[in-house]
mmCIF file of C-alpha atoms in Angstrom:
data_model
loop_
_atom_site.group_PDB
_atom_site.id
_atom_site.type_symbol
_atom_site.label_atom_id
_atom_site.label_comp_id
_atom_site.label_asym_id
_atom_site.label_seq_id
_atom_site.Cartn_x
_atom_site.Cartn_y
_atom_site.Cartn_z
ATOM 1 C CA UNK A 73 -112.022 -147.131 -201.871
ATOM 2 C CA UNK A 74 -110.540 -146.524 -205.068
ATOM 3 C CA UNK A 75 -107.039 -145.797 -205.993
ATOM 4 C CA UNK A 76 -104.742 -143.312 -205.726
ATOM 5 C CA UNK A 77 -104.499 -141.307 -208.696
ATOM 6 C CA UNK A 78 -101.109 -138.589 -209.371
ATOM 7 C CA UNK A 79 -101.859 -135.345 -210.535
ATOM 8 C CA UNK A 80 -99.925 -132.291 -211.177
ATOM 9 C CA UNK A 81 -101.080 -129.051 -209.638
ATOM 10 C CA UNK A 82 -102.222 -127.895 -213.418
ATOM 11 C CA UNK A 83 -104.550 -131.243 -213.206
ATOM 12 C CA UNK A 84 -105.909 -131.022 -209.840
ATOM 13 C CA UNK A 85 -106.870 -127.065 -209.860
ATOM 14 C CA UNK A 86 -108.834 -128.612 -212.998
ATOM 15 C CA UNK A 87 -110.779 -131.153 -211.717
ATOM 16 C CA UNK A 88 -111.258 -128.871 -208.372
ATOM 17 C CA UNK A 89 -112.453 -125.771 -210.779
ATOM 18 C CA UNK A 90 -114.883 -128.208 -212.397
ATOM 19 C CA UNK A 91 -116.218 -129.646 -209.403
ATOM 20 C CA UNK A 92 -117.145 -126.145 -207.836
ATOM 21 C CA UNK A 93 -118.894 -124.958 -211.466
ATOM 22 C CA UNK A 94 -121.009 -128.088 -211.351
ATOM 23 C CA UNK A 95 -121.906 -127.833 -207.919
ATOM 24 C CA UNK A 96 -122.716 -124.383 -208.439
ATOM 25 C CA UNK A 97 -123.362 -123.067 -211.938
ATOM 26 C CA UNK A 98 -124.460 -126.846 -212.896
ATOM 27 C CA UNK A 99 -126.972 -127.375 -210.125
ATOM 28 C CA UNK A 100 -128.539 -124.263 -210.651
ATOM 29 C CA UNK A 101 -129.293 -124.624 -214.128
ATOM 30 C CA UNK A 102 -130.546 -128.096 -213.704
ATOM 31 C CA UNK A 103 -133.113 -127.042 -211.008
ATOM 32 C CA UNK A 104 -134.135 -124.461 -213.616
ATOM 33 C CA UNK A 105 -134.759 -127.181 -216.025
ATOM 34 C CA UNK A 106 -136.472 -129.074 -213.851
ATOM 35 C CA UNK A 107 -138.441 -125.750 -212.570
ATOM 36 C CA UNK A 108 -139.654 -125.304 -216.220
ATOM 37 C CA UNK A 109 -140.398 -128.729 -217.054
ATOM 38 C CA UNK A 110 -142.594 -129.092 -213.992
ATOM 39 C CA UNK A 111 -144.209 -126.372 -214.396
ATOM 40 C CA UNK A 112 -145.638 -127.260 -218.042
ATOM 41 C CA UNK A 113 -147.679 -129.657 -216.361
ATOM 42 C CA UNK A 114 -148.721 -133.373 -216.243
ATOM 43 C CA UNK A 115 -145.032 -135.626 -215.670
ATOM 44 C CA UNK A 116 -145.643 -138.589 -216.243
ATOM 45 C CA UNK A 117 -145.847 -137.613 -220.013
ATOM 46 C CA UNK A 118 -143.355 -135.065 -220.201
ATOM 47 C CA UNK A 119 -140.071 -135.451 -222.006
ATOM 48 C CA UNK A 120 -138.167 -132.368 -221.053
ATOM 49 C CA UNK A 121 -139.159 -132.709 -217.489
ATOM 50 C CA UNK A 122 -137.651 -136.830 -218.037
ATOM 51 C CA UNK A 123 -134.584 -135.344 -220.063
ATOM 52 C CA UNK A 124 -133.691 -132.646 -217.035
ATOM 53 C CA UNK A 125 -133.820 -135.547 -214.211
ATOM 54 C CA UNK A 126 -131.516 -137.779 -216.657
ATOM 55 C CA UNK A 127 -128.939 -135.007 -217.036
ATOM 56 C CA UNK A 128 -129.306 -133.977 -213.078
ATOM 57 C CA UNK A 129 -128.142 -138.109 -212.448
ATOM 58 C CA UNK A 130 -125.835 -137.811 -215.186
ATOM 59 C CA UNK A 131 -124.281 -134.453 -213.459
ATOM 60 C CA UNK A 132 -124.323 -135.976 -210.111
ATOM 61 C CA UNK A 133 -122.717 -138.883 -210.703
ATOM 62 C CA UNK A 134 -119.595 -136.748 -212.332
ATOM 63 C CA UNK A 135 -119.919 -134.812 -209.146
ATOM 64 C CA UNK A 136 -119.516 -137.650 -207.375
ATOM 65 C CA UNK A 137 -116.893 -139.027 -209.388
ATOM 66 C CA UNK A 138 -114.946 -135.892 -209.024
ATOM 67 C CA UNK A 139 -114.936 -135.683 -205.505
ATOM 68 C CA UNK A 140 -113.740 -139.194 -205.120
ATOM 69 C CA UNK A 141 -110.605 -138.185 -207.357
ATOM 70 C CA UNK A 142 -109.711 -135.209 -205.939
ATOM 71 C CA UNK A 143 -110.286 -137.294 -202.485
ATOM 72 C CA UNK A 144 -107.512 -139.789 -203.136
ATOM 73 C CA UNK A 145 -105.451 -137.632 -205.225
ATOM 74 C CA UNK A 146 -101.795 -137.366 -204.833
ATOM 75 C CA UNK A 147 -100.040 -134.015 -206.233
ATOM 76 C CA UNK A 148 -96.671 -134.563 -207.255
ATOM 77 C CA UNK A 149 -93.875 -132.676 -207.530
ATOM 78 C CA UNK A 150 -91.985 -132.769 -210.353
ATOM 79 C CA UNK A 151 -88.827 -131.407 -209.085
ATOM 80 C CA UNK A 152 -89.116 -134.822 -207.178
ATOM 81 C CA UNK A 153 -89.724 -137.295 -210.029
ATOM 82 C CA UNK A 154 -86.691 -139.848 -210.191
ATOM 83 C CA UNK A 155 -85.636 -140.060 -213.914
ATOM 84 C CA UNK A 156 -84.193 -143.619 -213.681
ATOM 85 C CA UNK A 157 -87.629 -145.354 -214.614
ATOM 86 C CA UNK A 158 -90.811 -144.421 -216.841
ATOM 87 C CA UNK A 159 -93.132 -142.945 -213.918
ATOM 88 C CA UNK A 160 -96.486 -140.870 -213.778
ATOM 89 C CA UNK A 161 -95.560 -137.429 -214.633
ATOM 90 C CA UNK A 162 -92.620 -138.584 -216.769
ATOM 91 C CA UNK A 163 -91.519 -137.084 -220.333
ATOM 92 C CA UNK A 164 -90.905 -140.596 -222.164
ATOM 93 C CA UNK A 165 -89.098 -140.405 -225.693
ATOM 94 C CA UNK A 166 -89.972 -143.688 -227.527
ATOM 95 C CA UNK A 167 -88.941 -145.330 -230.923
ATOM 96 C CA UNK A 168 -91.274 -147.140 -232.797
ATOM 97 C CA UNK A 169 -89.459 -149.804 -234.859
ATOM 98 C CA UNK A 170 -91.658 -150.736 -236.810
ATOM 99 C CA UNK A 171 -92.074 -147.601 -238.357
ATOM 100 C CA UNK A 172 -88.768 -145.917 -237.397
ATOM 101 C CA UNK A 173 -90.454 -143.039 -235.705
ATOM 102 C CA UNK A 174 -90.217 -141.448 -232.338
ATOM 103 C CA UNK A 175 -92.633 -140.115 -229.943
ATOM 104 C CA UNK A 176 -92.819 -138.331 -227.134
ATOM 105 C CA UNK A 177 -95.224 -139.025 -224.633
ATOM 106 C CA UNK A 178 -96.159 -137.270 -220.710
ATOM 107 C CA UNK A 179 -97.487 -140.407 -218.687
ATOM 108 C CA UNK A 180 -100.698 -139.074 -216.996
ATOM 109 C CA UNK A 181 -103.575 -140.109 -214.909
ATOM 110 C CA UNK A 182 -106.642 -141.157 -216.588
ATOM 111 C CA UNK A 183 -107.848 -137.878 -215.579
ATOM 112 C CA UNK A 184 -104.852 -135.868 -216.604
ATOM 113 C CA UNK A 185 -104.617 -137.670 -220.201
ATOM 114 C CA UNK A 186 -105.371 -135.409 -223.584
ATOM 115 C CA UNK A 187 -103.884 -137.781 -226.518
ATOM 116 C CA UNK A 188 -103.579 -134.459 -228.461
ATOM 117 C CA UNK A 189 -101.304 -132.461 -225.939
ATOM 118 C CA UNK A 190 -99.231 -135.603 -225.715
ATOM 119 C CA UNK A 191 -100.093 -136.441 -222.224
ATOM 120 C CA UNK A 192 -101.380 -140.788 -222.278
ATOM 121 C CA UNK A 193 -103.088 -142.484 -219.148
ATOM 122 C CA UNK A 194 -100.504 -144.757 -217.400
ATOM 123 C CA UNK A 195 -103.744 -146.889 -217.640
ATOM 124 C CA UNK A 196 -103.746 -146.771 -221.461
ATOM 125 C CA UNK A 197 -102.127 -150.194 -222.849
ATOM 126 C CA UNK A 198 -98.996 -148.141 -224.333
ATOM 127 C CA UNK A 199 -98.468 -146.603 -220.677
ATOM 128 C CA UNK A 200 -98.695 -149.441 -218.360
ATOM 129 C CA UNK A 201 -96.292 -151.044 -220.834
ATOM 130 C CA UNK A 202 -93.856 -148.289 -220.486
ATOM 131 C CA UNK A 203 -94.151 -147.985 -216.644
ATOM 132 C CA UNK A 204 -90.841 -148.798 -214.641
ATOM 133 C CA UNK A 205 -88.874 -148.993 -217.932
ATOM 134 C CA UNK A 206 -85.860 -147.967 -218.638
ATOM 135 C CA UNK A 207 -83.829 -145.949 -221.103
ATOM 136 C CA UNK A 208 -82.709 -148.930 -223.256
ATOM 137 C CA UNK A 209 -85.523 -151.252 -222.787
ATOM 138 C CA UNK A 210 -88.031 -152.537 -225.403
ATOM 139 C CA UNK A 211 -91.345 -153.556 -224.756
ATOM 140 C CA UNK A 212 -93.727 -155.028 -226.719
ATOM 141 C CA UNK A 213 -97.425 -153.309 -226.389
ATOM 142 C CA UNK A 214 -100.901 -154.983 -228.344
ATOM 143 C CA UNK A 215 -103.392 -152.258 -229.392
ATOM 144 C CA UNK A 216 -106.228 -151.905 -231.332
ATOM 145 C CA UNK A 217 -103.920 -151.478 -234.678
ATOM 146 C CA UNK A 218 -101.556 -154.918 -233.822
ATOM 147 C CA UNK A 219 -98.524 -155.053 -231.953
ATOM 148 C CA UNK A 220 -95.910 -152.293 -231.537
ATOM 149 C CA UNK A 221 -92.570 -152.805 -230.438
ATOM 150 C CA UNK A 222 -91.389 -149.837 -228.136
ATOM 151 C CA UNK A 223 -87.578 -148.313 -227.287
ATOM 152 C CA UNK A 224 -87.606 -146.015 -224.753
ATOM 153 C CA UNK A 225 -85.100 -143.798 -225.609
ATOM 154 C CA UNK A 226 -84.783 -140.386 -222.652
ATOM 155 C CA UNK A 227 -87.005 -140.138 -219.643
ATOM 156 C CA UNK A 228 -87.281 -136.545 -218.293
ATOM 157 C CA UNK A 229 -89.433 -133.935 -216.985
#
C-alpha cells in the first residue's frame, strides 16, 4: 500500500483531469498506433508497431500510478493548516546564511511540486529538513551544491 500523499483541491482535480484524458484520449490514440503499425504488416520486424506497445506500457503504468495517488490521497484544507510548525501545504519563509538571502517556499507532495512556481516536495532533501520546524529554528540541509544552513523565518498559508 503506499502512502498517503496531501494534496490541495488545485492538485487533485489535476491528477484526476489527467487520469480521465489518458484513459480516454490516451488509450485511444495508442490503439490507433498500434492499429496502424499492425496493419503494415510482418511484427516481429516492425519498429513503430514495437515503439506503440512501449509507449502503451509506458502510459499504463502512469495510469496506474495515478490511480494509486488519487487512491490514498488526502485533500487538505487550508483554512485548517496549524501555522505553529513547517507542514505540507505550508508557505515557509527561509534565510539562507550563507548567502544572506531569503526564500519562500509552498511544501508540496511529490506530485504537487513545480520548483518554478515555488511549490518543493516535502520529500525533496530541503523539505523533509524543514518539516515540523519552527519559526526560529535552523537546520542544516546537504544537497547536491554542499551544505546549506536554513532559518525559517514565517510559516503561513
Amino acid at each position: 500500500m503506499s502512502k498517503v500523499q496531501y494534496l490541495t483541491q488545485e492538485g487533485y482535480d489535476k491528477l484526476e483531469a489527467e487520469l480521465k484524458d489518458l484513459k480516454t484520449r490516451g488509450r485511444r490514440e495508442i490503439a490507433e498506433e498500434i492499429s496502424e503499425a499492425r496493419a503494415k504488416g510482418d511484427l516481429s520486424e516492425n519498429a513503430e508497431y514495437d515503439a506503440a506497445k512501449e509507449a502503451q506500457g509506458h502510459m499504463e503504468d502512469r495510469i496506474t500510478k495515478l490511480e494509486d495517488a488519487l487512491a490514498n490521497a488526502r485533500v487538505l484544507d487550508k483554512s485548517e493548516l496549524d501555522l505553529s510548525k513547517v507542514r505540507v501545504l505550508t508557505t515557509v519563509t527561509i534565510l539562507n546564511k550563507k548567502m544572506g538571502k531569503e526564500m519562500k517556499y509552498t511544501l508540496v507532495s511529490p506530485n504537487e511540486a513545480d520548483f518554478a512556481a515555488g511549490k518543493i516536495s516535502v520529500d525533496s532533501p530541503i523539505g523533509q529538513a524543514l518539516m515540523g520546524r519552527e519559526i526560529g529554528e535552523t537546520v542544516e540541509v546537504d544537497v547536491p551544491a554542499g551544505k546549506l544552513e536554513l532559518e525559517v523565518k514565517n510559516i503561513e498559508i
